[in-house]
Amino acid sequence: MLAHDIDSDLVSEFYEYIQDADVREAFVYLAGAFTCFRSVEWTVKNQGEVRSFRIYQNGKRYFSFMPSQKKLNFHFRPPVLKDGIYRKDEIRKLFASFDDKSHKDDEHWAIDILNIDDARRLVHALDLR
């Protein structure tokens, strides 16, 4: 669901910043999917050069993704990892771009979303309702 304080202009800016058509399609798919799930709330924030799409569940920021011109970099954040909801080996099998070294001490897992198939695979793996 959308957060009450969502900045729709910023969402449009994020979309327009993406240059790759496949990545734009994936962005639209993920934004729509996260809007439909009652179990999560999402918002956006611009932190200078970092554009952040933030997804909360049970009041915790479990996920985020950062749109760039050529990809969406999706993160499984520390709260979801500490809660043990997802298995590293399962996510690694689904995404060749899996990276658990993007932050110190294995505190984030990161994957790149490059197209609609990646976005669908991610939404299926997250199994949100």
Short mmCIF file of N, CA and C in Angstrom, two decimals:
data_model
loop_
_atom_site.label_atom_id
_atom_site.label_comp_id
_atom_site.label_asym_id
_atom_site.label_seq_id
_atom_site.Cartn_x
_atom_site.Cartn_y
_atom_site.Cartn_z
N MET A 1 0.84 -1.17 0.00
CA MET A 1 0.00 0.00 0.00
C MET A 1 0.89 1.24 0.00
N LEU A 2 0.34 2.31 -0.44
CA LEU A 2 1.08 3.57 -0.44
C LEU A 2 1.11 4.17 0.96
N ALA A 3 2.22 4.74 1.32
CA ALA A 3 2.31 5.47 2.59
C ALA A 3 1.47 6.74 2.46
N HIS A 4 0.98 7.22 3.58
CA HIS A 4 0.13 8.42 3.55
C HIS A 4 0.89 9.66 3.07
N ASP A 5 2.19 9.66 3.22
CA ASP A 5 2.98 10.84 2.86
C ASP A 5 3.72 10.69 1.53
N ILE A 6 3.23 9.81 0.67
CA ILE A 6 3.94 9.54 -0.59
C ILE A 6 4.04 10.80 -1.45
N ASP A 7 5.19 11.00 -2.03
CA ASP A 7 5.45 12.12 -2.93
C ASP A 7 5.35 11.61 -4.36
N SER A 8 4.18 11.76 -4.97
CA SER A 8 3.97 11.20 -6.31
C SER A 8 4.86 11.86 -7.35
N ASP A 9 5.21 13.12 -7.15
CA ASP A 9 6.14 13.77 -8.08
C ASP A 9 7.50 13.08 -8.05
N LEU A 10 7.92 12.69 -6.86
CA LEU A 10 9.21 12.01 -6.72
C LEU A 10 9.17 10.63 -7.38
N VAL A 11 8.05 9.93 -7.25
CA VAL A 11 7.91 8.64 -7.92
C VAL A 11 8.06 8.84 -9.43
N SER A 12 7.43 9.86 -9.96
CA SER A 12 7.54 10.16 -11.40
C SER A 12 8.98 10.51 -11.77
N GLU A 13 9.66 11.27 -10.93
CA GLU A 13 11.07 11.59 -11.19
C GLU A 13 11.92 10.33 -11.24
N PHE A 14 11.69 9.39 -10.31
CA PHE A 14 12.43 8.14 -10.30
C PHE A 14 12.21 7.40 -11.63
N TYR A 15 10.96 7.31 -12.03
CA TYR A 15 10.62 6.63 -13.27
C TYR A 15 11.32 7.28 -14.47
N GLU A 16 11.25 8.59 -14.54
CA GLU A 16 11.85 9.32 -15.66
C GLU A 16 13.38 9.24 -15.67
N TYR A 17 13.98 9.05 -14.51
CA TYR A 17 15.44 8.94 -14.42
C TYR A 17 15.94 7.66 -15.10
N ILE A 18 15.15 6.61 -15.04
CA ILE A 18 15.54 5.32 -15.63
C ILE A 18 15.56 5.45 -17.15
N GLN A 19 16.67 5.09 -17.76
CA GLN A 19 16.81 5.20 -19.21
C GLN A 19 16.47 3.92 -19.96
N ASP A 20 16.67 2.80 -19.35
CA ASP A 20 16.45 1.51 -20.00
C ASP A 20 14.95 1.16 -19.96
N ALA A 21 14.37 0.86 -21.11
CA ALA A 21 12.92 0.57 -21.19
C ALA A 21 12.52 -0.66 -20.38
N ASP A 22 13.36 -1.70 -20.38
CA ASP A 22 13.04 -2.91 -19.61
C ASP A 22 13.05 -2.63 -18.11
N VAL A 23 13.98 -1.80 -17.68
CA VAL A 23 14.06 -1.44 -16.26
C VAL A 23 12.86 -0.57 -15.87
N ARG A 24 12.46 0.32 -16.75
CA ARG A 24 11.26 1.13 -16.49
C ARG A 24 10.04 0.24 -16.30
N GLU A 25 9.91 -0.76 -17.16
CA GLU A 25 8.79 -1.69 -17.06
C GLU A 25 8.82 -2.43 -15.72
N ALA A 26 9.99 -2.84 -15.30
CA ALA A 26 10.14 -3.52 -14.01
C ALA A 26 9.79 -2.59 -12.85
N PHE A 27 10.18 -1.32 -12.96
CA PHE A 27 9.85 -0.32 -11.94
C PHE A 27 8.34 -0.19 -11.79
N VAL A 28 7.64 -0.05 -12.92
CA VAL A 28 6.19 0.09 -12.89
C VAL A 28 5.54 -1.15 -12.27
N TYR A 29 6.04 -2.32 -12.63
CA TYR A 29 5.51 -3.57 -12.09
C TYR A 29 5.68 -3.62 -10.57
N LEU A 30 6.88 -3.31 -10.09
CA LEU A 30 7.13 -3.37 -8.64
C LEU A 30 6.33 -2.32 -7.89
N ALA A 31 6.27 -1.10 -8.41
CA ALA A 31 5.49 -0.05 -7.76
C ALA A 31 4.03 -0.48 -7.66
N GLY A 32 3.50 -1.04 -8.72
CA GLY A 32 2.12 -1.52 -8.70
C GLY A 32 1.91 -2.67 -7.75
N ALA A 33 2.82 -3.62 -7.77
CA ALA A 33 2.70 -4.78 -6.88
C ALA A 33 2.74 -4.35 -5.42
N PHE A 34 3.71 -3.52 -5.05
CA PHE A 34 3.81 -3.10 -3.65
C PHE A 34 2.61 -2.23 -3.23
N THR A 35 1.99 -1.57 -4.18
CA THR A 35 0.79 -0.79 -3.88
C THR A 35 -0.38 -1.72 -3.56
N CYS A 36 -0.44 -2.85 -4.21
CA CYS A 36 -1.56 -3.78 -4.04
C CYS A 36 -1.47 -4.63 -2.77
N PHE A 37 -0.28 -4.88 -2.28
CA PHE A 37 -0.13 -5.75 -1.10
C PHE A 37 -0.50 -5.00 0.17
N ARG A 38 -1.47 -5.52 0.90
CA ARG A 38 -1.89 -4.89 2.16
C ARG A 38 -0.86 -5.08 3.27
N SER A 39 0.00 -6.07 3.13
CA SER A 39 0.96 -6.38 4.20
C SER A 39 2.16 -5.45 4.24
N VAL A 40 2.32 -4.61 3.20
CA VAL A 40 3.46 -3.69 3.17
C VAL A 40 2.98 -2.26 2.93
N GLU A 41 3.85 -1.34 3.27
CA GLU A 41 3.63 0.07 2.97
C GLU A 41 4.93 0.59 2.35
N TRP A 42 4.80 1.41 1.32
CA TRP A 42 6.02 1.92 0.69
C TRP A 42 5.97 3.41 0.52
N THR A 43 7.17 3.98 0.45
CA THR A 43 7.34 5.40 0.23
C THR A 43 8.64 5.60 -0.54
N VAL A 44 8.90 6.81 -0.93
CA VAL A 44 10.14 7.12 -1.66
C VAL A 44 10.87 8.25 -0.95
N LYS A 45 12.17 8.27 -1.15
CA LYS A 45 12.98 9.34 -0.58
C LYS A 45 14.15 9.59 -1.52
N ASN A 46 14.44 10.86 -1.74
CA ASN A 46 15.60 11.24 -2.54
C ASN A 46 16.68 11.70 -1.57
N GLN A 47 17.80 11.00 -1.60
CA GLN A 47 18.92 11.32 -0.72
C GLN A 47 20.09 11.82 -1.57
N GLY A 48 19.85 12.89 -2.29
CA GLY A 48 20.89 13.40 -3.18
C GLY A 48 20.99 12.52 -4.40
N GLU A 49 22.11 11.83 -4.54
CA GLU A 49 22.33 10.96 -5.69
C GLU A 49 21.61 9.62 -5.55
N VAL A 50 21.20 9.28 -4.34
CA VAL A 50 20.54 8.00 -4.09
C VAL A 50 19.03 8.19 -4.06
N ARG A 51 18.37 7.50 -4.97
CA ARG A 51 16.91 7.49 -5.02
C ARG A 51 16.45 6.21 -4.35
N SER A 52 15.66 6.32 -3.31
CA SER A 52 15.32 5.16 -2.50
C SER A 52 13.82 4.90 -2.46
N PHE A 53 13.44 3.72 -2.83
CA PHE A 53 12.08 3.22 -2.77
C PHE A 53 12.08 2.30 -1.55
N ARG A 54 11.34 2.65 -0.49
CA ARG A 54 11.43 1.96 0.79
C ARG A 54 10.15 1.17 1.08
N ILE A 55 10.33 -0.09 1.45
CA ILE A 55 9.19 -0.97 1.70
C ILE A 55 9.23 -1.44 3.15
N TYR A 56 8.11 -1.18 3.84
CA TYR A 56 7.98 -1.51 5.26
C TYR A 56 6.96 -2.62 5.45
N GLN A 57 7.23 -3.48 6.42
CA GLN A 57 6.27 -4.50 6.83
C GLN A 57 6.34 -4.59 8.35
N ASN A 58 5.18 -4.59 8.97
CA ASN A 58 5.11 -4.62 10.44
C ASN A 58 5.95 -3.51 11.06
N GLY A 59 5.96 -2.35 10.43
CA GLY A 59 6.69 -1.20 10.94
C GLY A 59 8.19 -1.24 10.74
N LYS A 60 8.69 -2.29 10.10
CA LYS A 60 10.14 -2.44 9.87
C LYS A 60 10.45 -2.25 8.40
N ARG A 61 11.54 -1.57 8.12
CA ARG A 61 11.96 -1.40 6.72
C ARG A 61 12.70 -2.64 6.28
N TYR A 62 11.94 -3.55 5.69
CA TYR A 62 12.48 -4.84 5.28
C TYR A 62 13.23 -4.78 3.96
N PHE A 63 12.77 -3.96 3.03
CA PHE A 63 13.33 -3.94 1.69
C PHE A 63 13.50 -2.51 1.21
N SER A 64 14.35 -2.36 0.22
CA SER A 64 14.44 -1.09 -0.49
C SER A 64 15.00 -1.39 -1.88
N PHE A 65 14.72 -0.49 -2.79
CA PHE A 65 15.43 -0.59 -4.05
C PHE A 65 15.74 0.80 -4.54
N MET A 66 16.86 0.87 -5.24
CA MET A 66 17.37 2.13 -5.74
C MET A 66 17.37 2.07 -7.27
N PRO A 67 16.55 2.90 -7.89
CA PRO A 67 16.57 2.95 -9.35
C PRO A 67 17.79 3.71 -9.85
N SER A 68 18.45 3.14 -10.83
CA SER A 68 19.50 3.85 -11.54
C SER A 68 19.09 3.90 -13.00
N GLN A 69 19.92 4.40 -13.85
CA GLN A 69 19.55 4.53 -15.25
C GLN A 69 19.43 3.17 -15.95
N LYS A 70 20.13 2.16 -15.44
CA LYS A 70 20.19 0.87 -16.15
C LYS A 70 19.71 -0.33 -15.33
N LYS A 71 19.35 -0.13 -14.05
CA LYS A 71 18.90 -1.26 -13.23
C LYS A 71 18.20 -0.75 -11.98
N LEU A 72 17.52 -1.68 -11.31
CA LEU A 72 16.98 -1.44 -9.98
C LEU A 72 17.80 -2.32 -9.05
N ASN A 73 18.42 -1.73 -8.07
CA ASN A 73 19.21 -2.49 -7.11
C ASN A 73 18.34 -2.72 -5.89
N PHE A 74 17.88 -3.97 -5.72
CA PHE A 74 16.95 -4.34 -4.65
C PHE A 74 17.72 -4.90 -3.46
N HIS A 75 17.35 -4.43 -2.25
CA HIS A 75 18.02 -4.88 -1.03
C HIS A 75 17.07 -5.56 -0.07
N PHE A 76 17.49 -6.68 0.45
CA PHE A 76 16.89 -7.30 1.62
C PHE A 76 17.65 -6.68 2.79
N ARG A 77 16.97 -5.92 3.63
CA ARG A 77 17.63 -5.13 4.67
C ARG A 77 17.76 -5.91 5.98
N PRO A 78 18.57 -5.40 6.91
CA PRO A 78 18.85 -6.12 8.16
C PRO A 78 17.62 -6.62 8.92
N PRO A 79 16.55 -5.86 9.07
CA PRO A 79 15.42 -6.40 9.85
C PRO A 79 14.84 -7.69 9.28
N VAL A 80 14.71 -7.78 7.95
CA VAL A 80 14.14 -8.99 7.36
C VAL A 80 15.13 -10.15 7.47
N LEU A 81 16.43 -9.86 7.40
CA LEU A 81 17.42 -10.92 7.54
C LEU A 81 17.45 -11.43 8.98
N LYS A 82 17.40 -10.52 9.94
CA LYS A 82 17.38 -10.92 11.36
C LYS A 82 16.14 -11.73 11.69
N ASP A 83 15.02 -11.40 11.05
CA ASP A 83 13.77 -12.13 11.31
C ASP A 83 13.75 -13.49 10.62
N GLY A 84 14.75 -13.79 9.79
CA GLY A 84 14.91 -15.11 9.19
C GLY A 84 13.80 -15.54 8.25
N ILE A 85 13.19 -14.60 7.57
CA ILE A 85 12.05 -14.90 6.71
C ILE A 85 12.47 -15.56 5.39
N TYR A 86 13.64 -15.20 4.89
CA TYR A 86 14.10 -15.71 3.59
C TYR A 86 15.40 -16.48 3.77
N ARG A 87 15.62 -17.43 2.87
CA ARG A 87 16.84 -18.23 2.92
C ARG A 87 17.80 -17.74 1.83
N LYS A 88 19.02 -17.49 2.24
CA LYS A 88 20.03 -16.97 1.32
C LYS A 88 20.22 -17.88 0.11
N ASP A 89 20.31 -19.19 0.33
CA ASP A 89 20.56 -20.11 -0.79
C ASP A 89 19.40 -20.09 -1.79
N GLU A 90 18.18 -19.90 -1.34
CA GLU A 90 17.03 -19.83 -2.26
C GLU A 90 17.07 -18.56 -3.11
N ILE A 91 17.38 -17.45 -2.48
CA ILE A 91 17.45 -16.18 -3.23
C ILE A 91 18.62 -16.21 -4.20
N ARG A 92 19.74 -16.75 -3.76
CA ARG A 92 20.92 -16.86 -4.63
C ARG A 92 20.61 -17.71 -5.87
N LYS A 93 19.84 -18.78 -5.70
CA LYS A 93 19.47 -19.64 -6.83
C LYS A 93 18.61 -18.90 -7.85
N LEU A 94 17.78 -17.99 -7.37
CA LEU A 94 16.85 -17.28 -8.25
C LEU A 94 17.48 -16.12 -9.01
N PHE A 95 18.56 -15.54 -8.45
CA PHE A 95 19.14 -14.33 -9.03
C PHE A 95 20.66 -14.46 -9.14
N ALA A 96 21.15 -14.51 -10.37
CA ALA A 96 22.59 -14.61 -10.60
C ALA A 96 23.34 -13.39 -10.05
N SER A 97 22.65 -12.26 -9.95
CA SER A 97 23.29 -11.03 -9.46
C SER A 97 23.37 -10.96 -7.93
N PHE A 98 22.91 -11.99 -7.23
CA PHE A 98 22.89 -11.97 -5.77
C PHE A 98 24.24 -11.55 -5.20
N ASP A 99 24.19 -10.66 -4.22
CA ASP A 99 25.41 -10.16 -3.57
C ASP A 99 25.15 -9.99 -2.08
N ASP A 100 25.90 -10.69 -1.26
CA ASP A 100 25.78 -10.50 0.18
C ASP A 100 27.01 -9.77 0.73
N LYS A 101 27.78 -9.19 -0.16
CA LYS A 101 28.99 -8.45 0.25
C LYS A 101 28.83 -6.95 0.02
N SER A 102 27.62 -6.51 -0.32
CA SER A 102 27.42 -5.10 -0.64
C SER A 102 27.54 -4.20 0.58
N HIS A 103 27.39 -4.78 1.75
CA HIS A 103 27.57 -4.07 3.01
C HIS A 103 28.38 -4.97 3.93
N LYS A 104 28.93 -4.41 4.95
CA LYS A 104 29.75 -5.20 5.87
C LYS A 104 28.93 -6.23 6.64
N ASP A 105 29.56 -7.28 7.03
CA ASP A 105 28.99 -8.29 7.92
C ASP A 105 27.69 -8.92 7.41
N ASP A 106 27.55 -9.08 6.10
CA ASP A 106 26.39 -9.77 5.55
C ASP A 106 25.08 -9.16 6.04
N GLU A 107 25.05 -7.82 6.24
CA GLU A 107 23.84 -7.21 6.79
C GLU A 107 22.81 -6.83 5.72
N HIS A 108 23.16 -6.92 4.47
CA HIS A 108 22.23 -6.69 3.35
C HIS A 108 22.47 -7.77 2.32
N TRP A 109 21.41 -8.17 1.66
CA TRP A 109 21.55 -8.94 0.44
C TRP A 109 21.08 -8.03 -0.68
N ALA A 110 21.73 -8.06 -1.81
CA ALA A 110 21.35 -7.21 -2.93
C ALA A 110 21.21 -8.04 -4.20
N ILE A 111 20.25 -7.64 -5.02
CA ILE A 111 20.08 -8.25 -6.34
C ILE A 111 19.76 -7.13 -7.32
N ASP A 112 20.08 -7.35 -8.58
CA ASP A 112 19.75 -6.39 -9.63
C ASP A 112 18.50 -6.85 -10.36
N ILE A 113 17.58 -5.94 -10.54
CA ILE A 113 16.38 -6.18 -11.32
C ILE A 113 16.56 -5.45 -12.65
N LEU A 114 16.59 -6.21 -13.73
CA LEU A 114 16.88 -5.65 -15.05
C LEU A 114 15.70 -5.66 -16.01
N ASN A 115 14.65 -6.43 -15.65
CA ASN A 115 13.52 -6.56 -16.57
C ASN A 115 12.30 -7.08 -15.84
N ILE A 116 11.20 -7.20 -16.55
CA ILE A 116 9.94 -7.63 -15.96
C ILE A 116 10.03 -9.06 -15.41
N ASP A 117 10.80 -9.93 -16.08
CA ASP A 117 10.94 -11.30 -15.58
C ASP A 117 11.62 -11.32 -14.22
N ASP A 118 12.67 -10.50 -14.04
CA ASP A 118 13.32 -10.39 -12.74
C ASP A 118 12.33 -9.88 -11.69
N ALA A 119 11.54 -8.88 -12.07
CA ALA A 119 10.58 -8.29 -11.12
C ALA A 119 9.53 -9.31 -10.72
N ARG A 120 9.03 -10.07 -11.67
CA ARG A 120 8.03 -11.11 -11.36
C ARG A 120 8.62 -12.18 -10.45
N ARG A 121 9.84 -12.59 -10.77
CA ARG A 121 10.51 -13.61 -9.96
C ARG A 121 10.69 -13.11 -8.53
N LEU A 122 11.05 -11.85 -8.39
CA LEU A 122 11.22 -11.25 -7.05
C LEU A 122 9.90 -11.24 -6.30
N VAL A 123 8.85 -10.75 -6.92
CA VAL A 123 7.54 -10.68 -6.24
C VAL A 123 7.09 -12.08 -5.82
N HIS A 124 7.30 -13.06 -6.69
CA HIS A 124 6.94 -14.44 -6.35
C HIS A 124 7.77 -14.93 -5.15
N ALA A 125 9.07 -14.64 -5.15
CA ALA A 125 9.94 -15.09 -4.06
C ALA A 125 9.59 -14.41 -2.73
N LEU A 126 9.19 -13.14 -2.79
CA LEU A 126 8.85 -12.42 -1.56
C LEU A 126 7.58 -12.96 -0.93
N ASP A 127 6.68 -13.49 -1.75
CA ASP A 127 5.44 -14.10 -1.26
C ASP A 127 4.69 -13.19 -0.27
N LEU A 128 4.50 -11.95 -0.68
CA LEU A 128 3.77 -10.99 0.16
C LEU A 128 2.28 -11.10 -0.15
N ARG A 129 1.46 -10.74 0.81
CA ARG A 129 0.00 -10.79 0.61
C ARG A 129 -0.60 -9.45 0.89
#
